[in-house]
Amino acid sequence: MALKKIILFGGTFDPIHLGHTTVAASTAEFLCAEKVIFIPAKRSPLKSFPPSASDIDRLEMIKLAIAGHEIFEASNCELKRLAPSYTLETVRQFQVEYGSEYSIYWLVGADSIDELSRWHEITDLIDECNLAVMYRAGFDKPDFTGYEEHWGRGRIEKLQRNIIPTPLIDINSTDIRKGLAAGQDVAQVLHPSVVSYIHRHGLYKANPTKSSD
Ligand code: ATP
């Protein structure tokens, strides 16, 4: 019998935007997955600065953005651990929780390809889950053929099979944070409840003592 599919979608989500939810929905449909679980990272091991919004605010914004999407869930499992969060640990935790009937997918955008070789125990991660790479506006279509000598043919074939042709949505959190700090209207790229939350809690305001990221 075919395995059921669970998609884990990790990220900083600082804040979550319509790009995230659109590509997650598209991937779930493409893979016929049962669920997408959004997992905010405490802090990305590869980002040089911590998230701007707090763990609680980022998680709350995710919950607001996914409310009403039947197959979307949020998990605070990485926020409960000490930073930085390692994907392999999270994948193993969900594989144990869901059991052998389920196949775990870990979703990333094409912008992450070049940094994958610096991920913690990347070869184990490729082996133990389906690392699924989505298209992303402004980046080349995912292609792993140049990595064969690092990771071996079997892993490259698996990565190539798990490329997801998502729609190109030109939205990113960095521009949203900059826009908000500059007092611009960014409502068209965020869920309306996330916009209200940001304003209600005074998030992403310009801070003269901090860099604009
Ligand atoms: P930032 O600008 O702060 O780096 P981001 O918009 O890239 O943020 P993240 O929370 O870092 O958002 O992204 C989580 C995951 O979602 C990453 O794997 C990223 O590649 C992917 N992603 C984010 N936005 C998009 C998008 N518009 N299309 C496809 N993938 C995306």
mmCIF file of C-alpha atoms and ligand atoms in Angstrom:
data_model
loop_
_atom_site.group_PDB
_atom_site.id
_atom_site.type_symbol
_atom_site.label_atom_id
_atom_site.label_comp_id
_atom_site.label_asym_id
_atom_site.label_seq_id
_atom_site.Cartn_x
_atom_site.Cartn_y
_atom_site.Cartn_z
ATOM 1 C CA MET A 1 0.000 0.000 0.000
ATOM 2 C CA ALA A 2 1.237 3.515 -0.838
ATOM 3 C CA LEU A 3 2.513 5.491 2.123
ATOM 4 C CA LYS A 4 0.520 8.491 3.317
ATOM 5 C CA LYS A 5 2.370 11.781 3.006
ATOM 6 C CA ILE A 6 3.030 14.475 5.595
ATOM 7 C CA ILE A 7 4.714 17.698 4.526
ATOM 8 C CA LEU A 8 6.830 19.560 7.084
ATOM 9 C CA PHE A 9 7.371 23.196 6.154
ATOM 10 C CA GLY A 10 10.109 24.795 8.243
ATOM 11 C CA GLY A 11 11.206 28.399 8.118
ATOM 12 C CA THR A 12 11.631 31.591 10.025
ATOM 13 C CA PHE A 13 8.180 32.873 9.005
ATOM 14 C CA ASP A 14 9.132 36.403 10.078
ATOM 15 C CA PRO A 15 6.345 37.004 9.113
ATOM 16 C CA ILE A 16 4.448 34.253 7.271
ATOM 17 C CA HIS A 17 3.224 35.604 3.902
ATOM 18 C CA LEU A 18 0.948 34.576 1.046
ATOM 19 C CA GLY A 19 3.920 33.094 -0.818
ATOM 20 C CA HIS A 20 4.352 30.524 1.966
ATOM 21 C CA THR A 21 0.697 29.484 2.094
ATOM 22 C CA THR A 22 0.266 29.441 -1.709
ATOM 23 C CA VAL A 23 3.260 27.189 -2.405
ATOM 24 C CA ALA A 24 2.398 24.943 0.550
ATOM 25 C CA ALA A 25 -1.134 24.419 -0.813
ATOM 26 C CA SER A 26 0.205 23.805 -4.305
ATOM 27 C CA THR A 27 2.731 21.237 -3.024
ATOM 28 C CA ALA A 28 0.106 19.430 -0.956
ATOM 29 C CA GLU A 29 -2.089 19.129 -4.041
ATOM 30 C CA PHE A 30 0.827 18.015 -6.245
ATOM 31 C CA LEU A 31 1.868 15.300 -3.772
ATOM 32 C CA CYS A 32 -1.674 14.383 -2.619
ATOM 33 C CA ALA A 33 -0.436 14.906 0.939
ATOM 34 C CA GLU A 34 -2.610 14.477 3.981
ATOM 35 C CA LYS A 35 -1.228 17.424 5.912
ATOM 36 C CA VAL A 36 1.167 20.360 5.845
ATOM 37 C CA ILE A 37 2.735 21.238 9.193
ATOM 38 C CA PHE A 38 4.276 24.715 9.470
ATOM 39 C CA ILE A 39 7.265 24.645 11.835
ATOM 40 C CA PRO A 40 8.790 27.977 12.823
ATOM 41 C CA ALA A 41 12.512 27.690 13.572
ATOM 42 C CA LYS A 42 13.814 29.141 16.785
ATOM 43 C CA ARG A 43 16.675 30.512 14.768
ATOM 44 C CA SER A 44 18.053 29.374 11.425
ATOM 45 C CA PRO A 45 21.572 27.918 11.893
ATOM 46 C CA LEU A 46 22.560 29.626 8.606
ATOM 47 C CA LYS A 47 21.108 33.107 9.144
ATOM 48 C CA SER A 48 23.503 35.614 10.721
ATOM 49 C CA PHE A 49 20.755 37.477 12.590
ATOM 50 C CA PRO A 50 17.919 36.270 14.825
ATOM 51 C CA PRO A 51 14.268 36.671 13.792
ATOM 52 C CA SER A 52 12.862 40.155 14.303
ATOM 53 C CA ALA A 53 9.538 39.017 15.807
ATOM 54 C CA SER A 54 9.393 36.827 18.921
ATOM 55 C CA ASP A 55 8.797 33.066 18.796
ATOM 56 C CA ILE A 56 5.274 33.576 20.146
ATOM 57 C CA ASP A 57 4.392 36.279 17.613
ATOM 58 C CA ARG A 58 5.696 34.234 14.670
ATOM 59 C CA LEU A 59 3.737 31.181 15.789
ATOM 60 C CA GLU A 60 0.566 33.217 16.379
ATOM 61 C CA MET A 61 0.837 34.766 12.904
ATOM 62 C CA ILE A 62 1.188 31.288 11.377
ATOM 63 C CA LYS A 63 -1.942 30.127 13.219
ATOM 64 C CA LEU A 64 -3.874 33.146 11.905
ATOM 65 C CA ALA A 65 -2.636 32.679 8.329
ATOM 66 C CA ILE A 66 -3.567 28.986 8.184
ATOM 67 C CA ALA A 67 -6.908 29.199 10.000
ATOM 68 C CA GLY A 68 -9.593 27.653 7.831
ATOM 69 C CA HIS A 69 -7.151 25.594 5.712
ATOM 70 C CA GLU A 70 -8.267 22.085 6.584
ATOM 71 C CA ILE A 71 -4.953 20.342 5.989
ATOM 72 C CA PHE A 72 -2.652 23.019 7.460
ATOM 73 C CA GLU A 73 -1.318 22.773 11.018
ATOM 74 C CA ALA A 74 1.318 24.602 13.061
ATOM 75 C CA SER A 75 3.848 23.004 15.397
ATOM 76 C CA ASN A 76 5.946 24.671 18.081
ATOM 77 C CA CYS A 77 8.295 21.671 18.355
ATOM 78 C CA GLU A 78 11.418 23.600 17.265
ATOM 79 C CA LEU A 79 10.560 26.622 19.407
ATOM 80 C CA LYS A 80 10.635 24.367 22.470
ATOM 81 C CA ARG A 81 14.184 23.200 21.723
ATOM 82 C CA LEU A 82 17.406 25.109 22.223
ATOM 83 C CA ALA A 83 18.480 27.111 19.145
ATOM 84 C CA PRO A 84 19.616 26.433 16.510
ATOM 85 C CA SER A 85 17.043 23.965 15.251
ATOM 86 C CA TYR A 86 18.271 21.061 13.157
ATOM 87 C CA THR A 87 15.908 19.712 10.530
ATOM 88 C CA LEU A 88 17.080 16.121 10.885
ATOM 89 C CA GLU A 89 16.042 16.061 14.540
ATOM 90 C CA THR A 90 12.580 17.380 13.629
ATOM 91 C CA VAL A 91 12.145 14.888 10.777
ATOM 92 C CA ARG A 92 13.074 12.007 13.091
ATOM 93 C CA GLN A 93 10.641 13.237 15.736
ATOM 94 C CA PHE A 94 7.725 13.326 13.249
ATOM 95 C CA GLN A 95 8.667 9.974 11.699
ATOM 96 C CA VAL A 96 8.491 8.380 15.168
ATOM 97 C CA GLU A 97 5.227 10.164 15.959
ATOM 98 C CA TYR A 98 3.490 9.208 12.674
ATOM 99 C CA GLY A 99 5.066 5.785 12.188
ATOM 100 C CA SER A 100 5.998 3.711 9.173
ATOM 101 C CA GLU A 101 2.684 4.234 7.328
ATOM 102 C CA TYR A 102 3.795 7.780 6.641
ATOM 103 C CA SER A 103 6.380 9.261 4.348
ATOM 104 C CA ILE A 104 7.797 12.578 5.576
ATOM 105 C CA TYR A 105 8.513 15.430 3.154
ATOM 106 C CA TRP A 106 10.601 18.454 4.135
ATOM 107 C CA LEU A 107 9.842 21.469 1.996
ATOM 108 C CA VAL A 108 12.310 24.186 0.971
ATOM 109 C CA GLY A 109 12.415 26.879 -1.693
ATOM 110 C CA ALA A 110 14.898 26.880 -4.581
ATOM 111 C CA ASP A 111 16.796 29.721 -2.890
ATOM 112 C CA SER A 112 18.025 27.167 -0.322
ATOM 113 C CA ILE A 113 19.759 24.818 -2.783
ATOM 114 C CA ASP A 114 23.193 26.426 -2.583
ATOM 115 C CA GLU A 115 23.212 26.294 1.194
ATOM 116 C CA LEU A 116 21.993 22.687 1.515
ATOM 117 C CA SER A 117 25.546 21.346 1.547
ATOM 118 C CA ARG A 118 26.088 23.314 4.798
ATOM 119 C CA TRP A 119 23.011 21.795 6.474
ATOM 120 C CA HIS A 120 23.648 19.592 9.489
ATOM 121 C CA GLU A 121 24.060 15.922 8.380
ATOM 122 C CA ILE A 122 22.587 16.670 4.974
ATOM 123 C CA THR A 123 23.198 13.181 3.546
ATOM 124 C CA ASP A 124 21.275 11.570 6.421
ATOM 125 C CA LEU A 125 18.493 14.075 5.873
ATOM 126 C CA ILE A 126 18.284 13.253 2.140
ATOM 127 C CA ASP A 127 18.180 9.545 3.038
ATOM 128 C CA GLU A 128 15.682 9.748 5.890
ATOM 129 C CA CYS A 129 13.018 11.998 4.357
ATOM 130 C CA ASN A 130 11.949 13.371 1.002
ATOM 131 C CA LEU A 131 13.662 16.706 0.702
ATOM 132 C CA ALA A 132 11.275 18.500 -1.655
ATOM 133 C CA VAL A 133 12.498 21.648 -3.379
ATOM 134 C CA MET A 134 9.985 24.132 -4.764
ATOM 135 C CA TYR A 135 10.393 26.661 -7.539
ATOM 136 C CA ARG A 136 10.944 30.212 -6.288
ATOM 137 C CA ALA A 137 10.578 33.509 -8.169
ATOM 138 C CA GLY A 138 13.970 35.089 -8.884
ATOM 139 C CA PHE A 139 15.889 31.784 -8.625
ATOM 140 C CA ASP A 140 16.834 29.162 -11.214
ATOM 141 C CA LYS A 141 14.634 26.085 -11.479
ATOM 142 C CA PRO A 142 15.893 23.515 -8.965
ATOM 143 C CA ASP A 143 18.526 21.194 -10.429
ATOM 144 C CA PHE A 144 20.849 18.888 -8.502
ATOM 145 C CA THR A 145 22.808 17.366 -11.358
ATOM 146 C CA GLY A 146 25.937 19.325 -10.361
ATOM 147 C CA TYR A 147 25.929 17.761 -6.873
ATOM 148 C CA GLU A 148 26.365 14.120 -7.892
ATOM 149 C CA GLU A 149 29.989 13.984 -6.884
ATOM 150 C CA HIS A 150 29.141 15.291 -3.367
ATOM 151 C CA TRP A 151 26.094 13.200 -2.574
ATOM 152 C CA GLY A 152 26.136 10.260 -5.024
ATOM 153 C CA ARG A 153 23.810 9.325 -7.866
ATOM 154 C CA GLY A 154 21.064 7.682 -5.769
ATOM 155 C CA ARG A 155 20.577 10.787 -3.639
ATOM 156 C CA ILE A 156 20.610 13.083 -6.673
ATOM 157 C CA GLU A 157 17.941 10.963 -8.381
ATOM 158 C CA LYS A 158 15.806 11.160 -5.244
ATOM 159 C CA LEU A 159 16.217 14.950 -5.020
ATOM 160 C CA GLN A 160 15.373 15.383 -8.717
ATOM 161 C CA ARG A 161 12.223 13.230 -8.297
ATOM 162 C CA ASN A 162 11.097 15.452 -5.431
ATOM 163 C CA ILE A 163 11.305 18.786 -7.252
ATOM 164 C CA ILE A 164 7.919 20.511 -6.963
ATOM 165 C CA PRO A 165 6.849 22.820 -9.820
ATOM 166 C CA THR A 166 5.130 25.396 -7.590
ATOM 167 C CA PRO A 167 3.773 28.684 -8.975
ATOM 168 C CA LEU A 168 6.244 31.574 -8.898
ATOM 169 C CA ILE A 169 5.121 33.981 -6.175
ATOM 170 C CA ASP A 170 7.461 36.918 -5.848
ATOM 171 C CA ILE A 171 7.084 37.585 -2.118
ATOM 172 C CA ASN A 172 9.655 37.376 0.679
ATOM 173 C CA SER A 173 9.667 38.281 4.372
ATOM 174 C CA THR A 174 12.734 40.540 4.121
ATOM 175 C CA ASP A 175 10.910 42.968 1.809
ATOM 176 C CA ILE A 176 7.828 42.828 4.025
ATOM 177 C CA ARG A 177 9.859 43.727 7.135
ATOM 178 C CA LYS A 178 11.572 46.568 5.261
ATOM 179 C CA GLY A 179 8.247 47.786 3.882
ATOM 180 C CA LEU A 180 6.629 47.792 7.313
ATOM 181 C CA ALA A 181 9.602 49.603 8.867
ATOM 182 C CA ALA A 182 9.280 52.239 6.141
ATOM 183 C CA GLY A 183 5.548 52.606 6.849
ATOM 184 C CA GLN A 184 4.498 51.101 3.497
ATOM 185 C CA ASP A 185 1.281 49.197 2.898
ATOM 186 C CA VAL A 186 2.115 45.489 2.549
ATOM 187 C CA ALA A 187 -1.435 44.214 3.049
ATOM 188 C CA GLN A 188 -1.636 42.631 -0.405
ATOM 189 C CA VAL A 189 1.070 40.050 0.388
ATOM 190 C CA LEU A 190 -0.141 39.017 3.867
ATOM 191 C CA HIS A 191 -3.240 37.334 5.239
ATOM 192 C CA PRO A 192 -5.585 40.086 6.557
ATOM 193 C CA SER A 193 -5.495 38.653 10.114
ATOM 194 C CA VAL A 194 -1.691 38.745 10.021
ATOM 195 C CA VAL A 195 -1.796 42.419 8.981
ATOM 196 C CA SER A 196 -4.090 43.197 11.942
ATOM 197 C CA TYR A 197 -1.854 41.218 14.332
ATOM 198 C CA ILE A 198 1.270 43.078 13.167
ATOM 199 C CA HIS A 199 -0.372 46.469 13.686
ATOM 200 C CA ARG A 200 -2.000 45.516 16.977
ATOM 201 C CA HIS A 201 1.334 44.329 18.405
ATOM 202 C CA GLY A 202 3.470 47.048 16.848
ATOM 203 C CA LEU A 203 5.747 44.551 15.048
ATOM 204 C CA TYR A 204 8.439 45.381 12.487
ATOM 205 C CA LYS A 205 8.551 49.095 13.259
ATOM 206 C CA ALA A 206 11.709 50.994 12.331
ATOM 207 C CA ASN A 207 14.327 50.722 15.062
ATOM 208 C CA PRO A 208 17.181 53.201 14.662
ATOM 209 C CA THR A 209 19.530 51.124 16.821
ATOM 210 C CA LYS A 210 19.057 47.954 14.707
ATOM 211 C CA SER A 211 19.933 47.005 11.129
ATOM 212 C CA SER A 212 17.049 47.184 8.645
ATOM 213 C CA ASP A 213 16.842 43.371 8.297
HETATM 214 P P1 ATP B 1 13.446 35.972 4.433
HETATM 215 O O1 ATP B 1 13.210 36.990 3.354
HETATM 216 O O2 ATP B 1 13.394 36.508 5.830
HETATM 217 O O3 ATP B 1 14.682 35.115 4.180
HETATM 218 P P2 ATP B 1 11.499 34.097 3.296
HETATM 219 O O4 ATP B 1 10.430 34.884 2.624
HETATM 220 O O5 ATP B 1 12.517 33.417 2.430
HETATM 221 O O6 ATP B 1 12.208 34.978 4.422
HETATM 222 P P3 ATP B 1 11.395 31.913 5.182
HETATM 223 O O7 ATP B 1 10.546 31.872 6.380
HETATM 224 O O8 ATP B 1 12.847 32.060 5.342
HETATM 225 O O9 ATP B 1 10.784 33.076 4.239
HETATM 226 O O10 ATP B 1 11.049 30.698 4.235
HETATM 227 C C1 ATP B 1 10.738 29.405 4.679
HETATM 228 C C2 ATP B 1 10.829 28.489 3.476
HETATM 229 O O11 ATP B 1 9.867 28.896 2.490
HETATM 230 C C3 ATP B 1 12.192 28.544 2.766
HETATM 231 O O12 ATP B 1 12.512 27.226 2.354
HETATM 232 C C4 ATP B 1 11.929 29.421 1.554
HETATM 233 O O13 ATP B 1 12.764 29.059 0.470
HETATM 234 C C5 ATP B 1 10.480 29.105 1.241
HETATM 235 N N1 ATP B 1 9.789 30.243 0.626
HETATM 236 C C6 ATP B 1 9.534 31.436 1.187
HETATM 237 N N2 ATP B 1 8.858 32.225 0.342
HETATM 238 C C7 ATP B 1 8.673 31.518 -0.794
HETATM 239 C C8 ATP B 1 8.060 31.801 -2.067
HETATM 240 N N3 ATP B 1 7.512 32.994 -2.329
HETATM 241 N N4 ATP B 1 8.085 30.820 -3.014
HETATM 242 C C9 ATP B 1 8.661 29.621 -2.756
HETATM 243 N N5 ATP B 1 9.259 29.296 -1.585
HETATM 244 C C10 ATP B 1 9.278 30.231 -0.611
#
